[in-house]
Amino acid sequence: ETTGYDIELGWRDQVGDFSYSVSANLSDFVSKMGDLGGTEFLGEKVKMKGSEFNEWYGYLSDGLFLTQEDVDNSPKLNNNVKVGDIKYKDLNNDGQIDAYDKTYICRGDVPTMVYGFGFTLGWKNLSLGMMFQGTHDAERIMSGSSIQPFNGGGGSGNLYSNIDDRWTEDNPNQNAFYPRLSYGAETSSNINNFQPSTWWVRDFSFLRLKTMQISYNLPKDWVNKVRLKNAAVYVMGTNLFTLSKFKLWDPELNTDNGASYPNTTSYSVGVNFTF
């Protein structure tokens, strides 16, 4: 069940040799599940009445274990957790971390707001146009072999450039991107550290300069000599830059670990003729 609204506004005008147009659009909506006759779990995602589409359930991170005393005296997912591993909240206070401590942690990557805006400025035969697009309130849980270092064949376990931003004994940073790391998918620490949890939730909202075009209409007396009605040359760029809190890969990609071909920046030069 989706509720929301769409708005589109535009204006254009000309004053002497100067012309301009501006436009903007906005879609703001929320999708919630109707009555399914019960709760359905699809892996770590849940469908139940009133939940948002693609909601994630998992653990609430309580930072990292800072000392061995903290490890010894805290509820844990397994008995091999060490200092530097992710600590989870014991929501039902039964002294252990298990499936009963999972709760809502992420609304999913379907944004509640999609928007765009742009303008075109013209002066005599020269014009400049720019178009932006963006999303708001989109979240993802990072997961997979590209996020978990040293795990996965075929290059899928490659390291991201921020690999130095991790907890180590020499760098006991509570706010590091990575907790303590170890090799292998099935090691006890990796089973603990790479659970779906708020530790791995990131905001994937973005604002992108989708296109920019500069064009020049050739003078009429030039064009008429070769029996043309109009002729213009232009330079256009696509996907020129993106503003986002998330930096590891293009936030518009439909991926939790970056293992997807990215959007590319491209430039083109062309000529338009009207006969």
PDB file of C-alpha atoms in Angstrom:
ATOM      1  CA  GLU A   1       0.000   0.000   0.000  1.00  0.00           C
ATOM      2  CA  THR A   2       1.722   3.146  -1.253  1.00  0.00           C
ATOM      3  CA  THR A   3       0.700   6.666  -0.325  1.00  0.00           C
ATOM      4  CA  GLY A   4       2.371   9.898  -1.346  1.00  0.00           C
ATOM      5  CA  TYR A   5       2.334  12.706  -3.865  1.00  0.00           C
ATOM      6  CA  ASP A   6       4.062  13.964  -7.022  1.00  0.00           C
ATOM      7  CA  ILE A   7       4.832  17.601  -7.798  1.00  0.00           C
ATOM      8  CA  GLU A   8       6.252  19.073 -10.991  1.00  0.00           C
ATOM      9  CA  LEU A   9       6.882  22.791 -11.532  1.00  0.00           C
ATOM     10  CA  GLY A  10       8.338  24.700 -14.434  1.00  0.00           C
ATOM     11  CA  TRP A  11       8.768  28.228 -15.734  1.00  0.00           C
ATOM     12  CA  ARG A  12      10.278  29.787 -18.826  1.00  0.00           C
ATOM     13  CA  ASP A  13      10.678  33.378 -19.984  1.00  0.00           C
ATOM     14  CA  GLN A  14      12.691  35.635 -22.262  1.00  0.00           C
ATOM     15  CA  VAL A  15      13.891  39.189 -21.718  1.00  0.00           C
ATOM     16  CA  GLY A  16      15.588  40.674 -24.753  1.00  0.00           C
ATOM     17  CA  ASP A  17      18.494  38.452 -25.779  1.00  0.00           C
ATOM     18  CA  PHE A  18      18.367  36.548 -22.476  1.00  0.00           C
ATOM     19  CA  SER A  19      16.142  33.484 -22.017  1.00  0.00           C
ATOM     20  CA  TYR A  20      15.793  31.021 -19.186  1.00  0.00           C
ATOM     21  CA  SER A  21      13.774  28.052 -17.979  1.00  0.00           C
ATOM     22  CA  VAL A  22      13.680  26.247 -14.649  1.00  0.00           C
ATOM     23  CA  SER A  23      11.973  23.017 -13.642  1.00  0.00           C
ATOM     24  CA  ALA A  24      11.724  20.738 -10.624  1.00  0.00           C
ATOM     25  CA  ASN A  25       9.945  17.519  -9.721  1.00  0.00           C
ATOM     26  CA  LEU A  26       9.417  15.667  -6.454  1.00  0.00           C
ATOM     27  CA  SER A  27       7.904  12.300  -5.546  1.00  0.00           C
ATOM     28  CA  ASP A  28       7.400  11.645  -1.839  1.00  0.00           C
ATOM     29  CA  PHE A  29       5.846   8.341  -0.824  1.00  0.00           C
ATOM     30  CA  VAL A  30       5.803   5.538   1.735  1.00  0.00           C
ATOM     31  CA  SER A  31       5.072   1.876   0.949  1.00  0.00           C
ATOM     32  CA  LYS A  32       3.753  -0.360   3.724  1.00  0.00           C
ATOM     33  CA  MET A  33       2.676  -3.974   3.693  1.00  0.00           C
ATOM     34  CA  GLY A  34      -1.017  -4.774   3.996  1.00  0.00           C
ATOM     35  CA  ASP A  35      -2.500  -7.709   5.891  1.00  0.00           C
ATOM     36  CA  LEU A  36      -0.592 -10.841   4.847  1.00  0.00           C
ATOM     37  CA  GLY A  37      -2.275 -13.126   7.359  1.00  0.00           C
ATOM     38  CA  GLY A  38       0.925 -13.374   9.388  1.00  0.00           C
ATOM     39  CA  THR A  39       4.633 -12.550   9.316  1.00  0.00           C
ATOM     40  CA  GLU A  40       6.929 -13.756   6.553  1.00  0.00           C
ATOM     41  CA  PHE A  41      10.715 -13.800   6.937  1.00  0.00           C
ATOM     42  CA  LEU A  42      12.812 -13.809   3.772  1.00  0.00           C
ATOM     43  CA  GLY A  43      16.329 -14.248   5.096  1.00  0.00           C
ATOM     44  CA  GLU A  44      16.960 -11.124   7.174  1.00  0.00           C
ATOM     45  CA  LYS A  45      14.046  -9.244   5.605  1.00  0.00           C
ATOM     46  CA  VAL A  46      10.580  -9.320   7.075  1.00  0.00           C
ATOM     47  CA  LYS A  47       7.101  -8.802   5.700  1.00  0.00           C
ATOM     48  CA  MET A  48       4.317  -8.097   8.142  1.00  0.00           C
ATOM     49  CA  LYS A  49       1.340  -5.781   8.336  1.00  0.00           C
ATOM     50  CA  GLY A  50       2.435  -2.169   8.721  1.00  0.00           C
ATOM     51  CA  SER A  51       6.107  -2.785   7.894  1.00  0.00           C
ATOM     52  CA  GLU A  52       7.799  -0.889   5.091  1.00  0.00           C
ATOM     53  CA  PHE A  53       8.665  -2.744   1.923  1.00  0.00           C
ATOM     54  CA  ASN A  54      12.070  -4.485   2.265  1.00  0.00           C
ATOM     55  CA  GLU A  55      12.543  -3.778   5.986  1.00  0.00           C
ATOM     56  CA  TRP A  56      15.609  -5.442   7.514  1.00  0.00           C
ATOM     57  CA  TYR A  57      15.783  -7.117  10.904  1.00  0.00           C
ATOM     58  CA  GLY A  58      19.034  -7.711  12.742  1.00  0.00           C
ATOM     59  CA  TYR A  59      21.070  -6.771  15.789  1.00  0.00           C
ATOM     60  CA  LEU A  60      21.538  -3.363  17.374  1.00  0.00           C
ATOM     61  CA  SER A  61      25.249  -2.591  17.572  1.00  0.00           C
ATOM     62  CA  ASP A  62      26.554  -1.358  20.906  1.00  0.00           C
ATOM     63  CA  GLY A  63      29.989  -0.390  19.590  1.00  0.00           C
ATOM     64  CA  LEU A  64      33.036  -2.633  19.963  1.00  0.00           C
ATOM     65  CA  PHE A  65      34.308  -4.691  22.877  1.00  0.00           C
ATOM     66  CA  LEU A  66      36.969  -2.456  24.430  1.00  0.00           C
ATOM     67  CA  THR A  67      38.529  -4.701  27.067  1.00  0.00           C
ATOM     68  CA  GLN A  68      38.749  -8.389  27.938  1.00  0.00           C
ATOM     69  CA  GLU A  69      36.710  -7.647  31.065  1.00  0.00           C
ATOM     70  CA  ASP A  70      34.003  -6.230  28.820  1.00  0.00           C
ATOM     71  CA  VAL A  71      34.075  -9.434  26.757  1.00  0.00           C
ATOM     72  CA  ASP A  72      33.919 -11.675  29.829  1.00  0.00           C
ATOM     73  CA  ASN A  73      31.005  -9.819  31.427  1.00  0.00           C
ATOM     74  CA  SER A  74      28.787  -9.172  28.398  1.00  0.00           C
ATOM     75  CA  PRO A  75      26.277 -11.314  26.471  1.00  0.00           C
ATOM     76  CA  LYS A  76      27.856 -12.655  23.279  1.00  0.00           C
ATOM     77  CA  LEU A  77      26.864 -14.388  20.059  1.00  0.00           C
ATOM     78  CA  ASN A  78      29.514 -17.067  20.647  1.00  0.00           C
ATOM     79  CA  ASN A  79      32.272 -17.847  23.153  1.00  0.00           C
ATOM     80  CA  ASN A  80      35.165 -16.920  20.848  1.00  0.00           C
ATOM     81  CA  VAL A  81      34.439 -13.197  20.646  1.00  0.00           C
ATOM     82  CA  LYS A  82      37.521 -11.046  21.286  1.00  0.00           C
ATOM     83  CA  VAL A  83      38.381  -7.438  22.026  1.00  0.00           C
ATOM     84  CA  GLY A  84      37.689  -5.334  18.932  1.00  0.00           C
ATOM     85  CA  ASP A  85      34.685  -7.410  17.827  1.00  0.00           C
ATOM     86  CA  ILE A  86      31.199  -5.925  17.486  1.00  0.00           C
ATOM     87  CA  LYS A  87      29.093  -5.888  20.638  1.00  0.00           C
ATOM     88  CA  TYR A  88      25.324  -6.374  20.330  1.00  0.00           C
ATOM     89  CA  LYS A  89      22.491  -5.300  22.620  1.00  0.00           C
ATOM     90  CA  ASP A  90      20.728  -8.007  24.608  1.00  0.00           C
ATOM     91  CA  LEU A  91      17.187  -6.777  24.007  1.00  0.00           C
ATOM     92  CA  ASN A  92      15.375  -9.466  26.010  1.00  0.00           C
ATOM     93  CA  ASN A  93      17.940  -9.456  28.855  1.00  0.00           C
ATOM     94  CA  ASP A  94      18.408 -13.229  28.901  1.00  0.00           C
ATOM     95  CA  GLY A  95      22.218 -13.036  29.085  1.00  0.00           C
ATOM     96  CA  GLN A  96      22.891 -14.212  25.516  1.00  0.00           C
ATOM     97  CA  ILE A  97      22.751 -12.884  21.973  1.00  0.00           C
ATOM     98  CA  ASP A  98      20.499 -14.889  19.664  1.00  0.00           C
ATOM     99  CA  ALA A  99      17.648 -14.505  17.176  1.00  0.00           C
ATOM    100  CA  TYR A 100      15.348 -13.215  19.946  1.00  0.00           C
ATOM    101  CA  ASP A 101      17.479 -10.059  20.134  1.00  0.00           C
ATOM    102  CA  LYS A 102      16.876  -9.101  16.513  1.00  0.00           C
ATOM    103  CA  THR A 103      14.768  -6.051  15.742  1.00  0.00           C
ATOM    104  CA  TYR A 104      14.149  -3.480  13.018  1.00  0.00           C
ATOM    105  CA  ILE A 105      17.455  -1.984  11.867  1.00  0.00           C
ATOM    106  CA  CYS A 106      17.008  -0.661   8.312  1.00  0.00           C
ATOM    107  CA  ARG A 107      14.128   0.508   6.140  1.00  0.00           C
ATOM    108  CA  GLY A 108      15.734  -0.681   2.890  1.00  0.00           C
ATOM    109  CA  ASP A 109      17.061   0.917  -0.275  1.00  0.00           C
ATOM    110  CA  VAL A 110      13.728   2.107  -1.741  1.00  0.00           C
ATOM    111  CA  PRO A 111      13.892   5.875  -1.084  1.00  0.00           C
ATOM    112  CA  THR A 112      10.913   7.733   0.320  1.00  0.00           C
ATOM    113  CA  MET A 113      11.781  10.737  -1.834  1.00  0.00           C
ATOM    114  CA  VAL A 114      12.965  11.012  -5.440  1.00  0.00           C
ATOM    115  CA  TYR A 115      13.560  14.451  -6.901  1.00  0.00           C
ATOM    116  CA  GLY A 116      15.149  16.369  -9.741  1.00  0.00           C
ATOM    117  CA  PHE A 117      15.700  19.957 -10.797  1.00  0.00           C
ATOM    118  CA  GLY A 118      17.402  21.814 -13.581  1.00  0.00           C
ATOM    119  CA  PHE A 119      17.702  24.987 -15.604  1.00  0.00           C
ATOM    120  CA  THR A 120      18.608  26.323 -19.015  1.00  0.00           C
ATOM    121  CA  LEU A 121      20.166  29.740 -19.580  1.00  0.00           C
ATOM    122  CA  GLY A 122      20.399  31.305 -23.012  1.00  0.00           C
ATOM    123  CA  TRP A 123      22.035  34.454 -24.330  1.00  0.00           C
ATOM    124  CA  LYS A 124      21.764  35.155 -28.027  1.00  0.00           C
ATOM    125  CA  ASN A 125      23.084  31.972 -29.709  1.00  0.00           C
ATOM    126  CA  LEU A 126      24.727  30.438 -26.618  1.00  0.00           C
ATOM    127  CA  SER A 127      22.952  28.247 -24.038  1.00  0.00           C
ATOM    128  CA  LEU A 128      23.829  26.284 -20.905  1.00  0.00           C
ATOM    129  CA  GLY A 129      21.663  23.554 -19.395  1.00  0.00           C
ATOM    130  CA  MET A 130      22.085  21.464 -16.227  1.00  0.00           C
ATOM    131  CA  MET A 131      19.928  18.698 -14.766  1.00  0.00           C
ATOM    132  CA  PHE A 132      20.268  17.224 -11.270  1.00  0.00           C
ATOM    133  CA  GLN A 133      18.642  14.117  -9.805  1.00  0.00           C
ATOM    134  CA  GLY A 134      18.616  12.743  -6.287  1.00  0.00           C
ATOM    135  CA  THR A 135      17.082  10.484  -3.660  1.00  0.00           C
ATOM    136  CA  HIS A 136      16.457  10.841   0.068  1.00  0.00           C
ATOM    137  CA  ASP A 137      16.002   8.364   2.910  1.00  0.00           C
ATOM    138  CA  ALA A 138      17.493   5.283   1.252  1.00  0.00           C
ATOM    139  CA  GLU A 139      19.455   2.809   3.403  1.00  0.00           C
ATOM    140  CA  ARG A 140      21.424  -0.367   2.794  1.00  0.00           C
ATOM    141  CA  ILE A 141      23.160  -2.956   4.926  1.00  0.00           C
ATOM    142  CA  MET A 142      26.620  -3.569   3.523  1.00  0.00           C
ATOM    143  CA  SER A 143      27.309  -7.282   3.206  1.00  0.00           C
ATOM    144  CA  GLY A 144      28.994  -9.873   1.011  1.00  0.00           C
ATOM    145  CA  SER A 145      32.515 -10.980   0.205  1.00  0.00           C
ATOM    146  CA  SER A 146      33.634  -7.584  -1.096  1.00  0.00           C
ATOM    147  CA  ILE A 147      32.800  -6.045   2.278  1.00  0.00           C
ATOM    148  CA  GLN A 148      34.260  -8.950   4.252  1.00  0.00           C
ATOM    149  CA  PRO A 149      37.989  -8.805   3.390  1.00  0.00           C
ATOM    150  CA  PHE A 150      40.006 -11.903   2.454  1.00  0.00           C
ATOM    151  CA  ASN A 151      36.854 -13.894   1.736  1.00  0.00           C
ATOM    152  CA  GLY A 152      35.694 -15.104  -1.674  1.00  0.00           C
ATOM    153  CA  GLY A 153      37.307 -16.320  -4.878  1.00  0.00           C
ATOM    154  CA  GLY A 154      37.569 -14.734  -8.290  1.00  0.00           C
ATOM    155  CA  GLY A 155      38.677 -11.401  -6.877  1.00  0.00           C
ATOM    156  CA  SER A 156      35.448 -10.831  -4.978  1.00  0.00           C
ATOM    157  CA  GLY A 157      37.410 -10.632  -1.741  1.00  0.00           C
ATOM    158  CA  ASN A 158      39.444  -7.640  -2.865  1.00  0.00           C
ATOM    159  CA  LEU A 159      40.013  -4.850  -0.359  1.00  0.00           C
ATOM    160  CA  TYR A 160      38.534  -1.397  -0.485  1.00  0.00           C
ATOM    161  CA  SER A 161      40.753   1.646  -0.166  1.00  0.00           C
ATOM    162  CA  ASN A 162      39.598   2.267   3.416  1.00  0.00           C
ATOM    163  CA  ILE A 163      41.037  -1.027   4.725  1.00  0.00           C
ATOM    164  CA  ASP A 164      43.342   0.923   7.073  1.00  0.00           C
ATOM    165  CA  ASP A 165      40.271   2.277   8.854  1.00  0.00           C
ATOM    166  CA  ARG A 166      39.902  -0.776  11.102  1.00  0.00           C
ATOM    167  CA  TRP A 167      40.261  -1.724  14.748  1.00  0.00           C
ATOM    168  CA  THR A 168      43.661  -3.101  15.711  1.00  0.00           C
ATOM    169  CA  GLU A 169      45.568  -3.296  18.966  1.00  0.00           C
ATOM    170  CA  ASP A 170      47.680  -0.383  17.721  1.00  0.00           C
ATOM    171  CA  ASN A 171      44.610   1.525  16.585  1.00  0.00           C
ATOM    172  CA  PRO A 172      41.807   0.724  19.068  1.00  0.00           C
ATOM    173  CA  ASN A 173      39.399   3.106  17.356  1.00  0.00           C
ATOM    174  CA  GLN A 174      35.839   2.610  18.587  1.00  0.00           C
ATOM    175  CA  ASN A 175      34.522   4.402  15.466  1.00  0.00           C
ATOM    176  CA  ALA A 176      36.583   2.572  12.843  1.00  0.00           C
ATOM    177  CA  PHE A 177      34.842   1.415   9.676  1.00  0.00           C
ATOM    178  CA  TYR A 178      35.882  -2.219  10.242  1.00  0.00           C
ATOM    179  CA  PRO A 179      35.930  -4.118  13.531  1.00  0.00           C
ATOM    180  CA  ARG A 180      38.766  -6.557  14.245  1.00  0.00           C
ATOM    181  CA  LEU A 181      39.404  -8.578  11.076  1.00  0.00           C
ATOM    182  CA  SER A 182      40.421 -12.187  10.556  1.00  0.00           C
ATOM    183  CA  TYR A 183      40.664 -14.529   7.597  1.00  0.00           C
ATOM    184  CA  GLY A 184      37.862 -16.825   6.456  1.00  0.00           C
ATOM    185  CA  ALA A 185      34.082 -16.659   6.274  1.00  0.00           C
ATOM    186  CA  GLU A 186      33.414 -19.244   8.973  1.00  0.00           C
ATOM    187  CA  THR A 187      35.750 -18.047  11.713  1.00  0.00           C
ATOM    188  CA  SER A 188      33.942 -17.271  14.936  1.00  0.00           C
ATOM    189  CA  SER A 189      34.893 -13.598  14.859  1.00  0.00           C
ATOM    190  CA  ASN A 190      33.635 -13.129  11.317  1.00  0.00           C
ATOM    191  CA  ILE A 191      30.409 -14.954  12.130  1.00  0.00           C
ATOM    192  CA  ASN A 192      29.987 -12.420  14.930  1.00  0.00           C
ATOM    193  CA  ASN A 193      31.203  -9.306  13.130  1.00  0.00           C
ATOM    194  CA  PHE A 194      29.399  -9.685   9.807  1.00  0.00           C
ATOM    195  CA  GLN A 195      25.902 -10.294  11.108  1.00  0.00           C
ATOM    196  CA  PRO A 196      23.233  -7.937   9.729  1.00  0.00           C
ATOM    197  CA  SER A 197      23.343  -5.134  12.276  1.00  0.00           C
ATOM    198  CA  THR A 198      23.204  -1.379  12.600  1.00  0.00           C
ATOM    199  CA  TRP A 199      27.023  -1.373  12.435  1.00  0.00           C
ATOM    200  CA  TRP A 200      26.766  -1.954   8.660  1.00  0.00           C
ATOM    201  CA  VAL A 201      23.793   0.322   7.879  1.00  0.00           C
ATOM    202  CA  ARG A 202      24.658   3.256   5.634  1.00  0.00           C
ATOM    203  CA  ASP A 203      22.702   6.155   4.148  1.00  0.00           C
ATOM    204  CA  PHE A 204      22.652   5.745   0.340  1.00  0.00           C
ATOM    205  CA  SER A 205      20.905   9.039  -0.451  1.00  0.00           C
ATOM    206  CA  PHE A 206      22.598  11.093  -3.154  1.00  0.00           C
ATOM    207  CA  LEU A 207      22.440  14.156  -5.386  1.00  0.00           C
ATOM    208  CA  ARG A 208      23.906  13.828  -8.886  1.00  0.00           C
ATOM    209  CA  LEU A 209      24.632  16.245 -11.707  1.00  0.00           C
ATOM    210  CA  LYS A 210      23.113  13.967 -14.335  1.00  0.00           C
ATOM    211  CA  THR A 211      23.693  16.075 -17.437  1.00  0.00           C
ATOM    212  CA  MET A 212      25.262  19.378 -18.431  1.00  0.00           C
ATOM    213  CA  GLN A 213      25.174  20.740 -21.968  1.00  0.00           C
ATOM    214  CA  ILE A 214      26.666  23.799 -23.613  1.00  0.00           C
ATOM    215  CA  SER A 215      25.413  24.552 -27.122  1.00  0.00           C
ATOM    216  CA  TYR A 216      25.913  27.247 -29.725  1.00  0.00           C
ATOM    217  CA  ASN A 217      23.485  27.987 -32.551  1.00  0.00           C
ATOM    218  CA  LEU A 218      25.381  28.946 -35.671  1.00  0.00           C
ATOM    219  CA  PRO A 219      24.454  32.364 -37.127  1.00  0.00           C
ATOM    220  CA  LYS A 220      21.470  32.312 -39.475  1.00  0.00           C
ATOM    221  CA  ASP A 221      23.349  33.847 -42.396  1.00  0.00           C
ATOM    222  CA  TRP A 222      25.944  31.038 -42.210  1.00  0.00           C
ATOM    223  CA  VAL A 223      23.276  28.343 -42.014  1.00  0.00           C
ATOM    224  CA  ASN A 224      21.125  29.720 -44.822  1.00  0.00           C
ATOM    225  CA  LYS A 225      24.038  29.680 -47.233  1.00  0.00           C
ATOM    226  CA  VAL A 226      24.103  25.849 -47.067  1.00  0.00           C
ATOM    227  CA  ARG A 227      20.305  25.573 -47.266  1.00  0.00           C
ATOM    228  CA  LEU A 228      19.759  24.658 -43.594  1.00  0.00           C
ATOM    229  CA  LYS A 229      17.088  26.000 -41.273  1.00  0.00           C
ATOM    230  CA  ASN A 230      19.126  25.683 -38.066  1.00  0.00           C
ATOM    231  CA  ALA A 231      22.477  24.257 -36.996  1.00  0.00           C
ATOM    232  CA  ALA A 232      24.033  23.953 -33.554  1.00  0.00           C
ATOM    233  CA  VAL A 233      27.165  22.474 -32.019  1.00  0.00           C
ATOM    234  CA  TYR A 234      27.168  21.181 -28.462  1.00  0.00           C
ATOM    235  CA  VAL A 235      29.266  19.584 -25.734  1.00  0.00           C
ATOM    236  CA  MET A 236      27.457  17.369 -23.212  1.00  0.00           C
ATOM    237  CA  GLY A 237      28.591  15.571 -20.069  1.00  0.00           C
ATOM    238  CA  THR A 238      26.710  12.807 -18.229  1.00  0.00           C
ATOM    239  CA  ASN A 239      27.117  11.689 -14.571  1.00  0.00           C
ATOM    240  CA  LEU A 240      29.619  14.453 -13.889  1.00  0.00           C
ATOM    241  CA  PHE A 241      29.680  14.340 -10.075  1.00  0.00           C
ATOM    242  CA  THR A 242      27.745  12.921  -7.136  1.00  0.00           C
ATOM    243  CA  LEU A 243      27.275  14.217  -3.599  1.00  0.00           C
ATOM    244  CA  SER A 244      26.629  11.499  -1.006  1.00  0.00           C
ATOM    245  CA  LYS A 245      27.607  10.532   2.520  1.00  0.00           C
ATOM    246  CA  PHE A 246      28.520   7.118   1.122  1.00  0.00           C
ATOM    247  CA  LYS A 247      31.869   7.046  -0.688  1.00  0.00           C
ATOM    248  CA  LEU A 248      32.889   3.439  -1.426  1.00  0.00           C
ATOM    249  CA  TRP A 249      30.836   3.001  -4.609  1.00  0.00           C
ATOM    250  CA  ASP A 250      28.080   4.679  -6.584  1.00  0.00           C
ATOM    251  CA  PRO A 251      25.099   4.842  -4.186  1.00  0.00           C
ATOM    252  CA  GLU A 252      22.671   4.491  -7.103  1.00  0.00           C
ATOM    253  CA  LEU A 253      23.896   0.949  -7.865  1.00  0.00           C
ATOM    254  CA  ASN A 254      21.632  -1.887  -6.764  1.00  0.00           C
ATOM    255  CA  THR A 255      24.297  -3.638  -4.688  1.00  0.00           C
ATOM    256  CA  ASP A 256      25.194  -4.233  -1.034  1.00  0.00           C
ATOM    257  CA  ASN A 257      28.905  -4.790  -1.686  1.00  0.00           C
ATOM    258  CA  GLY A 258      29.853  -2.762  -4.754  1.00  0.00           C
ATOM    259  CA  ALA A 259      30.185  -5.840  -6.990  1.00  0.00           C
ATOM    260  CA  SER A 260      28.321  -4.222  -9.884  1.00  0.00           C
ATOM    261  CA  TYR A 261      29.435  -2.315 -12.969  1.00  0.00           C
ATOM    262  CA  PRO A 262      29.407   1.386 -12.062  1.00  0.00           C
ATOM    263  CA  ASN A 263      27.733   4.290 -13.787  1.00  0.00           C
ATOM    264  CA  THR A 264      30.302   5.969 -15.998  1.00  0.00           C
ATOM    265  CA  THR A 265      31.074   9.607 -16.643  1.00  0.00           C
ATOM    266  CA  SER A 266      30.907  10.366 -20.342  1.00  0.00           C
ATOM    267  CA  TYR A 267      31.427  13.370 -22.624  1.00  0.00           C
ATOM    268  CA  SER A 268      30.153  13.883 -26.137  1.00  0.00           C
ATOM    269  CA  VAL A 269      30.533  16.518 -28.845  1.00  0.00           C
ATOM    270  CA  GLY A 270      27.923  16.802 -31.582  1.00  0.00           C
ATOM    271  CA  VAL A 271      26.259  18.848 -34.295  1.00  0.00           C
ATOM    272  CA  ASN A 272      22.489  19.189 -34.833  1.00  0.00           C
ATOM    273  CA  PHE A 273      21.111  20.137 -38.235  1.00  0.00           C
ATOM    274  CA  THR A 274      17.525  21.096 -39.097  1.00  0.00           C
ATOM    275  CA  PHE A 275      16.740  21.023 -42.804  1.00  0.00           C
TER     276      PHE A 275
END
